[in-house]
Structure formats: structure tokens, C-alpha cells
């Protein structure tokens, strides 16, 4: 057991450094920076590329990787974050999601430059020859170096913040930016320095860990989940606590893996830990998310919109298959609008709820033999119930805290799907054209239902609670009941989309419901216009249609750049650029 604990300490260094960086950035900018994990992985890839292709000494490659990540992140703060310094903190947080997607594209570019090498396979250092065994677990000097680096980094960072001139400037900017600016403290420069330090530490930790665990693609969300759990446990304030909690995640991972042979229980544990910790810490900023909508008048959905939707039916099975994918994503994106516009919250877990609907519908259809319409309805209701339970668990969590909690939920669902998926393939629809027609009809009914619901007392109560809960309570409206109603509606819609996706994909697998898709559907909602179902559909059509015809890596460039451009130039989304006769 001691050997497992020691190995866990070394594998927990990367989440620990990410947690320290998240705390630093939160203290100065009051945001949760979802791009930090991407910056660390990018620096690690640069390090691996230098060693493998250019035979650069490993130590120098580590410094170069950390420097590259720090440079990219520093420029990102200078060119991007400063543009949003007067914007709500939620808006800047969404911008970091776009930045994370751009960093994923940059990682793909580095991998292409590696001529298809697997960065997780063949990077070895001379330290690997110094090894010992503890309770049957083989450790080497790389593990010791990694833990020593973490301790030294946090110690040096603490001394820097408490004794150096720039460190004191960072602390002053974190405590009261306006007052610090009046006293001549370079607040902007301090903010840039924090981003540079956070990215450099993260990249150095990833680079030092490559000889131990390697560096595979797709691990960013898992690292981010563990770092967020550690940062929240540290109350987004304490660097030493963030370090200890981050190291503890590595120990938990190793213990769970030794007991269960997988990471699913650990992912679920971190998701629960985040919710519990958020209930105990002070509320994160961005209490209410209100999508911009000033330029978009409301009205009725025009019947002529049905004409373009009918075109794919006449263009062949392949086109109908791709169009069905777009329509299914539009249904899930509409659920994001319900949470954003009605409840005033930013959800990163809607595709996780779609996964719940897919699992229930798939098992009923494939394993029990229930007719698909009944199974789809059951899947939608199950997702709605899970959404209500998630809402109950996060009743006191608002703003950025809710976004963090729902991201943890999405990661947990992604990990659990292989254990819950149906053993047989869900029943197939006769053809892709038939499936497309079914999906479009369902999408139309969902939009019509939401338009009608918003005009009822329930819809008006939801908006009243979002804008002023105290005044709504005076008029006899229960904020808790209204909030849970919004989550139930959003979860049901997302679950319905997931059930349709299970039939479309002919299977329910973890690869069909990755965490990245929860981020993608939020991107579609913001790009299209998170204030109405029509904007959600527009965002899904623009983003998802483009990604279907582009390589996966280029789609990251499109969605990341598109999200940031919309936030800068058209905060109301594409639907706000011209009159759209729609209602939310």
C-alpha cells in the first residue's frame, strides 16, 4: 500500500500544479480558466517533440515547453482577457472555453509535426535507471523529482507572492483591483504575470511526468476535473491546500485503480466532491447568466423555416444521416438554452444528461425489447429526473460554481457509460431519411413546446426568479420549485436528444458522449444565441454542419475562434445580427 501511495503522490503533481494555477488566476481575475489544462499539455507536447525530433536534452526541453506554454498563455491574457475586463466574469470564463479549443488545435498541430509519433510511448530519461521497489511497486528517480518540483514550486511561489515587489502587486490586484490601480499598482501587468506563471508551472509538471505516465491525447478533461476538485477544496484561495489536495487526487486514483481496475469510481467521487466543496465555500462570481438579446425581437416561429429542413430528404441517405446528426445536436443545444435563459445558469453537463437518456433508451430497446417511442420517452424522463437530482444537489451553487459542478457530472457520466451501456445494439430505424424526418419533427415539437411554455405562468415565473429571486418570492413564487422545473425541462429535452442519438449511432458508447461534446453544445448555444431555441438551432446548424465536413482538428479551430469572435463582436449570437422571429 505504501508503494501505491508514493506512486499516487507523483501522479498527483500535474493536477496539483493545475489546481495552484486555477487558484492564482481565480484570485486575480475571478474566473475559472478552463484553458489551463490545455496550456500544460501543449507545453508537454512541445517538450516531447524537441526530445524526439531534435534530440534536445530533456532538461532544456522541459524549460522550453514551459516557456512555450507561458508565452502562449501570456499572449492570450494580453490579447483576449483584457478585451473582457469590463465584461461579466461568466463571459470571460466562456471565452476561456474557446481558448481551450484553440489550444487543442495547437496540440494537434504539434502532433502532426511529430510525424504520427505516440508521445506516450518512447520518451525515457537517464533518471529511469535509478529505481527501487516499495511493496512491489517500481518507482524511479523521475517520480521523486516530480514531487520535489511540486514542493519547490509552491514554496517559491509563496515566497514570491509574500516578499517580492511583483508578488505584492499580484496580491494587491487580487484583493482590490480598483484600489490597487489608484495606488499605482500595475494591475494589468500583474494579471498577465499570473497567467504566465500558471501556464509555466502546469507545462513543467506535465513535461516532468511524461517519462512516468506518458502523454496521450484526450486526457485534458480528466486532469481538469481533478484540478477543479483540488482548487475548490482549497476554497479557491489557498495555494498550499490546493497543492496537498491535488497530490491527494493522485493517491485516490492509484488506490481506486488498484481496487477496481478503472477510474470510473474516482471520476464519480470527484464530481461529488466538487458539489460538496462548492456548498461549503463562498459563492463564485457570475451568479446569474443572462445572454445578450437586445438586438433580437421576439415573435413567432415562422412556418417557412420548415422548407430548408425538408431539403436533406431529397439529397440521399448520406446527407440525411449527417443532417439528422445536426438536428439531434440542435435538440441538446435547445436544452442548454433552457438552463441559460430560464434558470440563468451556465451548464457544461447537458451532453452528460443526453448520455443518461441514451443509456436508458438503449437498454430498454436493445435488452428488454421495448418499442423505441416508449423507450425514448423513458430515457427523456430518466434524464429529467437525474437533472432534478443534480439541481437539488446544487441548489446553493450558482454562477461559475454551477458550471464547474456540471462539468464534473459530464466527466462522471462519460466514465460510467461503458458500465451501463446496453449489451445489444439499439433497434434501427428503416432508413436515415426516416430517422431524419423523425428527428426534425421531434425538434419542431420541442421548440413549439418551449415557446408555449415560456408564455405560461411557469415561464414567466422562471424569468422573474432569474432576474430577482427576492421579489419573486414576495409574489408567492417559490425559487426552488421554479429552478427545479427548469432543470427538469432541460434534462428531459437533453435526454430525448440522447435517445435519438443512440439510434442514430446504432450504439451507446463512451466515445459517442465525450466531455468535449458538452463543451461543444454550449459553444453552439452561445454562437447561435443562447436567448432562444431558434438561436440554438442556428448555432447547431452552423457549428455542427461545419464540423461534419471538416477534419476533427480543424473543427476545434472553427469552434474556438467562432466562440471568441461572437463574444467580442456579437454577444447576442448570430441570431441577434438580424431580426429573427422566434421566442424562447
XYZ file of C-alpha atoms in Angstrom:
584
model
C 0.000 0.000 0.000
C 2.896 2.385 0.758
C 4.187 1.913 -2.772
C 0.786 2.787 -4.215
C 0.647 5.909 -2.042
C 4.099 7.031 -3.187
C 3.207 6.423 -6.827
C -0.007 8.381 -6.288
C 1.934 11.363 -4.963
C 3.936 11.553 -8.182
C 0.911 11.122 -10.448
C -0.921 13.817 -8.487
C 1.652 16.513 -9.234
C 0.055 17.625 -12.515
C -3.444 18.064 -11.001
C -1.772 19.826 -8.072
C 0.035 22.329 -10.304
C -3.122 22.884 -12.325
C -5.057 23.496 -9.103
C -2.451 26.018 -7.962
C -2.734 27.797 -11.307
C -6.536 27.815 -11.143
C -6.392 29.380 -7.682
C -3.896 32.020 -8.820
C -5.980 33.043 -11.827
C -9.199 32.996 -9.835
C -7.723 35.299 -7.205
C -6.696 37.902 -9.772
C -9.437 37.602 -12.430
C -12.339 35.981 -10.528
C -12.814 33.383 -13.254
C -12.399 29.648 -13.691
C -9.877 29.238 -16.501
C -10.878 26.101 -18.406
C -7.927 26.513 -20.797
C -5.165 25.970 -18.242
C -5.034 22.188 -18.669
C -4.696 22.664 -22.429
C -1.769 25.026 -21.933
C 0.005 22.491 -19.727
C -0.496 19.649 -22.201
C 0.662 21.855 -25.076
C 3.892 22.601 -23.221
C 4.385 18.896 -22.551
C 3.918 18.085 -26.241
C 6.472 20.722 -27.206
C 8.923 19.148 -24.769
C 8.367 15.667 -26.227
C 8.711 16.955 -29.785
C 12.035 18.643 -29.002
C 13.448 15.486 -27.425
C 12.194 13.065 -30.065
C 12.788 15.037 -33.260
C 15.622 17.394 -32.392
C 17.454 15.413 -29.702
C 17.326 18.388 -27.338
C 18.446 17.420 -23.819
C 15.433 16.598 -21.679
C 16.112 19.296 -19.073
C 16.314 22.017 -21.707
C 13.226 20.615 -23.438
C 11.281 20.875 -20.169
C 12.255 24.531 -19.853
C 11.393 25.157 -23.499
C 7.985 23.508 -23.133
C 7.215 25.533 -20.032
C 8.389 28.696 -21.788
C 6.239 27.988 -24.838
C 3.123 27.437 -22.708
C 3.859 30.558 -20.659
C 4.314 32.627 -23.820
C 1.072 31.386 -25.381
C -0.891 31.943 -22.194
C 0.646 35.350 -21.567
C -0.290 36.479 -25.070
C -3.777 35.044 -24.537
C -4.232 37.159 -21.428
C -2.903 40.250 -23.183
C -4.893 39.831 -26.400
C -8.036 38.137 -25.071
C -8.670 38.532 -21.351
C -8.053 42.279 -21.399
C -10.780 42.656 -24.010
C -13.238 41.296 -21.441
C -12.027 43.142 -18.349
C -15.283 45.110 -18.148
C -17.466 42.148 -19.109
C -19.188 39.835 -16.610
C -16.898 37.160 -15.224
C -19.100 34.486 -16.766
C -18.402 35.906 -20.225
C -14.637 35.746 -19.728
C -14.992 32.186 -18.425
C -16.843 31.222 -21.616
C -14.032 32.867 -23.587
C -11.525 30.556 -21.873
C -13.573 27.625 -23.206
C -12.954 28.975 -26.712
C -9.287 29.388 -25.856
C -9.178 25.772 -24.661
C -10.449 24.619 -28.046
C -7.803 26.692 -29.819
C -5.141 25.101 -27.623
C -6.473 21.661 -28.558
C -5.958 22.629 -32.189
C -2.427 23.754 -31.356
C -1.804 20.375 -29.712
C -2.968 18.675 -32.911
C -0.519 20.784 -34.919
C 2.335 19.691 -32.652
C 1.270 16.053 -33.003
C 1.233 16.402 -36.794
C 4.750 17.783 -36.600
C 5.715 14.662 -34.656
C 5.063 12.566 -37.795
C 2.480 10.416 -36.060
C 4.654 9.521 -33.063
C 2.841 8.374 -29.936
C 4.061 10.780 -27.264
C 3.094 8.314 -24.541
C 5.413 5.518 -25.704
C 9.079 6.258 -26.161
C 10.324 9.128 -24.009
C 12.867 7.862 -21.476
C 15.397 9.675 -19.322
C 18.563 8.648 -17.503
C 16.694 9.028 -14.214
C 14.687 5.929 -15.081
C 17.786 3.802 -14.378
C 17.672 4.806 -10.706
C 14.790 2.729 -9.401
C 13.602 0.909 -6.324
C 10.712 -1.282 -5.259
C 8.264 -0.467 -2.464
C 5.665 -3.145 -1.695
C 6.008 -4.478 -5.208
C 5.557 -1.055 -6.863
C 8.502 0.049 -9.006
C 9.437 3.705 -8.540
C 12.279 5.633 -10.117
C 14.044 8.962 -9.714
C 11.588 10.625 -12.118
C 8.837 10.230 -9.517
C 10.992 11.724 -6.769
C 11.989 14.635 -8.992
C 8.341 15.335 -9.825
C 7.274 15.520 -6.170
C 10.278 17.663 -5.259
C 9.427 20.006 -8.131
C 5.880 20.465 -6.823
C 7.040 21.236 -3.298
C 9.752 23.611 -4.501
C 7.406 25.370 -6.940
C 4.727 26.113 -4.352
C 7.333 27.181 -1.779
C 8.979 29.548 -4.251
C 5.591 30.849 -5.377
C 4.520 31.536 -1.789
C 7.749 33.435 -1.106
C 7.382 35.328 -4.368
C 3.848 36.455 -3.532
C 4.752 37.496 0.004
C 8.141 39.162 -0.421
C 8.778 40.328 -3.975
C 7.557 43.574 -5.495
C 5.619 41.888 -8.278
C 4.248 39.319 -5.862
C 2.850 42.047 -3.646
C 1.386 43.690 -6.754
C -0.373 40.440 -7.626
C -1.814 40.164 -4.115
C -2.961 43.786 -4.177
C -4.610 43.301 -7.556
C -6.346 40.193 -6.253
C -7.665 41.859 -3.085
C -8.983 45.109 -4.608
C -8.120 45.840 -8.261
C -9.691 49.306 -8.300
C -7.910 50.434 -5.145
C -4.629 48.894 -6.315
C -4.870 50.770 -9.635
C -5.422 54.044 -7.786
C -2.267 53.420 -5.793
C -0.248 52.896 -8.954
C -0.097 49.107 -8.878
C 0.222 47.693 -12.428
C -2.934 45.586 -12.217
C -2.942 44.529 -15.855
C 0.699 43.530 -15.768
C 0.077 41.537 -12.594
C -2.766 39.684 -14.307
C -0.569 38.783 -17.258
C 2.173 37.585 -14.915
C -0.254 35.271 -13.126
C -1.337 33.638 -16.389
C 2.315 33.182 -17.400
C 3.271 31.597 -14.072
C 0.227 29.312 -14.025
C 0.868 28.005 -17.540
C 4.595 27.602 -16.951
C 4.089 25.531 -13.801
C 1.456 23.365 -15.460
C 3.593 22.717 -18.544
C 6.696 21.939 -16.469
C 4.736 19.431 -14.388
C 3.306 17.724 -17.489
C 6.773 17.562 -19.092
C 8.314 16.039 -15.965
C 5.531 13.466 -15.768
C 5.856 12.247 -19.369
C 8.671 9.739 -18.573
C 6.397 8.208 -15.901
C 2.919 8.081 -17.453
C 3.425 9.320 -20.992
C 1.176 11.885 -22.614
C -1.832 10.569 -24.505
C -4.397 12.681 -26.289
C -7.803 13.261 -24.709
C -6.695 13.371 -21.072
C -7.233 17.103 -20.560
C -10.756 16.857 -19.155
C -9.770 14.217 -16.622
C -6.874 16.357 -15.417
C -9.099 19.428 -15.302
C -11.710 17.587 -13.206
C -9.113 16.628 -10.616
C -7.582 20.099 -10.590
C -11.003 21.712 -10.145
C -11.774 19.380 -7.244
C -8.488 20.307 -5.561
C -8.952 24.033 -6.219
C -12.484 24.033 -4.811
C -11.321 22.141 -1.724
C -8.756 24.936 -1.317
C -11.688 27.396 -1.406
C -10.072 28.951 -4.498
C -7.755 30.813 -2.127
C -5.035 28.688 -0.502
C -2.071 27.578 -2.602
C -0.704 25.050 -0.048
C -4.133 23.444 0.338
C -4.507 23.284 -3.453
C -1.118 21.534 -3.629
C -1.987 18.965 -0.953
C -5.456 18.330 -2.396
C -4.000 17.920 -5.889
C -1.447 15.402 -4.660
C -4.264 13.598 -2.857
C -6.111 13.127 -6.169
C -3.173 11.121 -7.440
C -3.252 8.921 -4.364
C -7.011 8.418 -4.746
C -6.589 7.490 -8.415
C -3.966 4.857 -7.649
C -5.936 3.351 -4.761
C -9.147 3.230 -6.820
C -7.329 1.692 -9.784
C -5.756 -0.990 -7.579
C -9.162 -1.852 -6.106
C -11.460 -1.568 -9.128
C -9.151 -1.669 -12.151
C -10.502 1.583 -13.603
C -11.028 5.282 -12.981
C -14.846 5.433 -13.054
C -15.354 5.390 -9.250
C -12.730 8.122 -8.883
C -14.408 10.333 -11.503
C -17.753 9.977 -9.742
C -16.077 10.725 -6.412
C -14.508 13.930 -7.757
C -17.833 15.082 -9.183
C -19.495 14.591 -5.777
C -16.542 16.213 -4.017
C -16.821 19.310 -6.198
C -20.513 19.737 -5.390
C -19.961 19.240 -1.658
C -16.989 21.598 -1.579
C -18.867 24.263 -3.551
C -21.641 24.154 -0.965
C -19.101 24.986 1.713
C -17.047 27.712 0.013
C -18.061 31.285 -0.673
C -20.107 31.632 -3.876
C -18.086 32.004 -7.046
C -18.863 35.135 -9.124
C -21.264 35.259 -12.026
C -24.383 34.495 -10.032
C -26.772 34.868 -12.957
C -26.025 34.258 -16.618
C -28.112 36.493 -18.869
C -27.468 36.050 -22.601
C -27.462 39.272 -24.599
C -30.617 39.629 -26.670
C -31.235 43.323 -27.200
C -30.964 43.208 -30.972
C -33.299 40.253 -31.473
C -37.018 40.975 -31.362
C -39.306 38.185 -30.240
C -42.264 36.803 -32.071
C -43.494 33.554 -33.540
C -41.520 30.872 -35.305
C -42.200 31.380 -38.998
C -43.620 28.299 -40.819
C -41.276 28.936 -43.762
C -38.427 27.647 -41.598
C -39.669 24.120 -42.323
C -38.741 24.414 -46.011
C -34.918 24.241 -45.636
C -35.340 21.361 -43.172
C -37.036 19.289 -45.883
C -34.138 19.581 -48.345
C -31.936 16.720 -46.962
C -34.762 14.234 -47.521
C -34.252 14.605 -51.287
C -30.431 14.512 -51.281
C -29.694 10.879 -50.425
C -29.131 8.693 -47.392
C -25.676 10.064 -46.574
C -26.859 13.655 -46.495
C -29.903 12.673 -44.443
C -27.637 10.894 -41.953
C -25.462 13.982 -41.461
C -28.491 16.251 -41.291
C -30.019 14.004 -38.615
C -26.859 14.437 -36.554
C -27.206 18.214 -36.790
C -30.876 18.080 -35.781
C -30.133 15.819 -32.805
C -27.417 18.187 -31.616
C -29.885 21.047 -32.031
C -32.238 19.321 -29.580
C -29.478 19.057 -26.971
C -28.417 22.673 -27.600
C -32.001 23.778 -27.006
C -31.725 22.248 -23.533
C -28.713 24.496 -22.899
C -30.915 27.490 -23.741
C -33.489 26.422 -21.150
C -30.828 26.387 -18.430
C -29.167 29.600 -19.610
C -32.182 31.751 -20.445
C -34.709 30.471 -17.925
C -32.564 29.475 -14.938
C -29.739 31.930 -15.625
C -27.053 29.260 -15.254
C -24.169 28.040 -17.390
C -24.334 24.258 -17.800
C -21.485 22.102 -19.073
C -23.309 18.866 -18.362
C -26.100 18.731 -20.934
C -24.415 16.103 -23.083
C -23.968 14.050 -19.944
C -27.750 14.167 -19.493
C -28.076 13.135 -23.138
C -25.903 10.152 -22.263
C -28.301 9.223 -19.463
C -31.221 9.288 -21.909
C -29.261 7.216 -24.412
C -28.346 4.545 -21.843
C -31.922 4.150 -20.582
C -33.489 4.166 -24.051
C -30.796 1.865 -25.437
C -31.174 -0.716 -22.700
C -34.957 -0.716 -22.953
C -34.856 -1.061 -26.730
C -31.971 -3.488 -27.162
C -32.059 -5.561 -23.968
C -35.744 -5.532 -22.989
C -37.416 -5.189 -26.374
C -39.479 -2.079 -25.605
C -40.684 -0.145 -28.644
C -38.413 2.787 -29.424
C -41.008 5.591 -28.901
C -41.708 4.293 -25.404
C -38.004 3.766 -24.705
C -37.149 7.276 -25.920
C -39.800 8.764 -23.658
C -38.481 6.736 -20.723
C -34.937 7.893 -21.475
C -36.058 11.515 -21.613
C -37.902 11.219 -18.286
C -34.915 9.482 -16.685
C -32.615 12.301 -17.805
C -35.133 14.827 -16.474
C -35.138 13.050 -13.112
C -31.340 12.988 -12.986
C -31.303 16.689 -13.870
C -33.673 17.417 -10.968
C -31.427 15.433 -8.612
C -28.435 17.395 -9.885
C -30.407 20.579 -9.313
C -31.257 19.519 -5.747
C -27.586 18.839 -5.056
C -26.600 22.268 -6.383
C -29.419 24.419 -5.005
C -26.935 26.698 -3.258
C -24.397 26.632 -6.097
C -24.635 29.470 -8.591
C -22.697 31.048 -11.437
C -19.266 29.643 -12.186
C -19.667 27.092 -9.403
C -22.618 25.561 -11.221
C -20.591 25.357 -14.440
C -17.796 23.560 -12.587
C -20.246 21.139 -10.934
C -21.967 20.247 -14.208
C -18.606 19.676 -15.897
C -17.795 17.185 -13.159
C -21.122 15.487 -13.804
C -20.337 15.212 -17.537
C -16.975 13.582 -16.805
C -18.601 11.123 -14.377
C -21.276 10.120 -16.905
C -18.668 9.657 -19.653
C -16.714 7.312 -17.393
C -19.808 5.377 -16.299
C -21.329 4.757 -19.751
C -19.187 1.662 -20.523
C -20.543 0.046 -17.351
C -24.177 0.944 -18.042
C -24.452 0.714 -21.835
C -26.812 -1.883 -23.386
C -25.306 -5.250 -24.218
C -27.027 -5.356 -27.617
C -27.326 -2.730 -30.356
C -30.398 -0.474 -30.196
C -33.053 -1.224 -32.812
C -32.507 0.521 -36.120
C -34.885 2.805 -37.982
C -35.729 1.726 -41.541
C -33.515 4.349 -43.203
C -31.587 7.512 -42.489
C -34.235 9.539 -44.277
C -36.935 8.199 -41.971
C -34.777 8.874 -38.945
C -34.104 12.411 -40.166
C -37.815 13.105 -40.573
C -38.470 11.758 -37.072
C -35.718 13.890 -35.567
C -36.857 17.074 -37.331
C -40.447 16.503 -36.188
C -39.241 15.983 -32.616
C -37.109 19.124 -32.832
C -40.066 21.119 -34.084
C -42.304 19.824 -31.321
C -39.663 20.605 -28.700
C -39.264 24.168 -29.961
C -43.006 24.707 -30.160
C -43.465 23.283 -26.677
C -40.804 25.552 -25.198
C -42.244 28.609 -26.927
C -45.659 27.796 -25.472
C -44.237 27.006 -22.042
C -42.353 30.279 -21.841
C -45.596 32.193 -22.344
C -47.285 30.389 -19.456
C -47.114 31.333 -15.805
C -44.285 28.826 -15.344
C -42.151 30.535 -17.993
C -42.812 33.996 -16.628
C -42.065 32.786 -13.102
C -38.738 31.351 -14.252
C -37.645 34.685 -15.713
C -38.847 36.528 -12.609
C -36.809 34.250 -10.341
C -33.778 34.604 -12.590
C -33.932 38.406 -12.513
C -34.911 38.970 -8.860
C -35.500 35.939 -6.627
C -36.391 38.055 -3.583
C -39.127 39.999 -5.390
C -40.460 36.803 -6.964
C -40.744 35.250 -3.521
C -42.846 38.212 -2.366
C -45.378 37.370 -5.078
C -45.659 33.797 -3.871
C -43.257 32.226 -6.372
C -41.003 29.502 -4.999
C -37.481 29.960 -6.454
C -36.569 26.386 -5.574
C -39.589 24.881 -7.330
C -39.079 27.080 -10.393
C -35.360 26.256 -10.592
C -36.026 22.530 -10.369
C -38.740 22.842 -13.008
C -36.238 24.452 -15.391
C -33.763 21.652 -14.765
C -36.450 19.023 -15.288
C -37.439 20.537 -18.648
C -33.825 20.935 -19.778
C -32.889 17.411 -18.692
C -35.906 15.894 -20.435
C -35.064 17.665 -23.682
C -31.394 16.634 -23.485
C -32.355 13.037 -22.679
C -34.657 12.934 -25.682
C -31.795 14.064 -27.889
C -29.561 11.392 -26.371
C -32.133 8.667 -27.049
C -32.303 9.714 -30.707
C -28.506 9.791 -30.920
C -28.324 6.222 -29.592
C -30.469 5.035 -32.508
C -28.588 7.219 -34.980
C -25.207 5.857 -33.863
C -26.568 2.267 -33.602
C -24.837 2.000 -30.221
C -24.309 3.633 -26.839
C -20.601 4.077 -26.170
C -18.450 6.481 -24.206
C -16.997 7.806 -27.468
C -20.474 8.955 -28.512
C -20.841 11.105 -25.379
C -17.423 12.616 -24.663
C -16.997 15.530 -22.279
C -15.882 17.676 -25.202
C -19.388 17.492 -26.647
C -20.849 19.108 -23.522
C -18.482 21.989 -24.195
C -19.388 21.912 -27.896
C -23.138 22.224 -27.341
C -22.560 25.192 -25.037
C -20.446 26.732 -27.788
C -23.255 26.188 -30.285
C -25.743 27.855 -27.952
C -23.555 30.920 -27.422
C -22.631 31.242 -31.099
C -26.210 30.911 -32.274
C -27.798 32.898 -29.475
C -28.376 31.471 -26.017
C -31.545 33.516 -25.564
C -33.908 31.433 -27.722
C -34.439 27.951 -29.184
C -34.163 29.426 -32.675
C -30.688 30.716 -31.860
C -29.746 27.298 -30.513
C -30.815 25.633 -33.753
C -28.895 28.208 -35.781
C -25.751 27.601 -33.724
C -26.078 23.841 -34.117
C -26.559 24.150 -37.875
C -23.577 26.472 -38.336
C -21.115 24.723 -35.998
C -22.105 21.081 -36.303
C -22.610 21.221 -40.071
C -19.157 22.719 -40.477
C -17.518 20.092 -38.273
C -19.109 17.285 -40.274
C -17.307 18.459 -43.402
C -14.005 19.391 -41.762
C -11.327 17.236 -40.139
C -11.890 16.958 -36.386
C -8.865 19.083 -35.533
C -9.895 21.918 -37.847
C -13.331 21.907 -36.260
C -11.621 22.850 -32.984
C -10.135 25.874 -34.704
C -13.534 26.822 -36.097
C -15.459 26.456 -32.849
C -12.821 28.099 -30.658
C -12.287 31.083 -32.921
C -16.003 31.360 -33.641
C -16.909 31.404 -29.960
C -14.400 34.115 -29.121
C -15.380 36.183 -32.167
C -19.064 36.036 -31.237
C -18.353 37.049 -27.641
C -16.325 40.015 -28.881
C -18.396 41.173 -31.843
C -21.935 39.841 -31.350
C -22.609 38.932 -27.690
C -26.208 38.098 -28.597
C -25.077 35.411 -31.043
C -25.610 35.082 -34.773
C -29.384 35.191 -34.330
C -29.093 38.728 -32.974
C -27.413 40.049 -36.105
C -30.753 40.319 -37.887
C -34.383 40.151 -36.842
C -35.335 36.573 -36.012
C -38.987 35.860 -35.406
C -38.610 33.471 -32.547
C -39.455 33.212 -28.934
C -37.740 31.469 -26.091
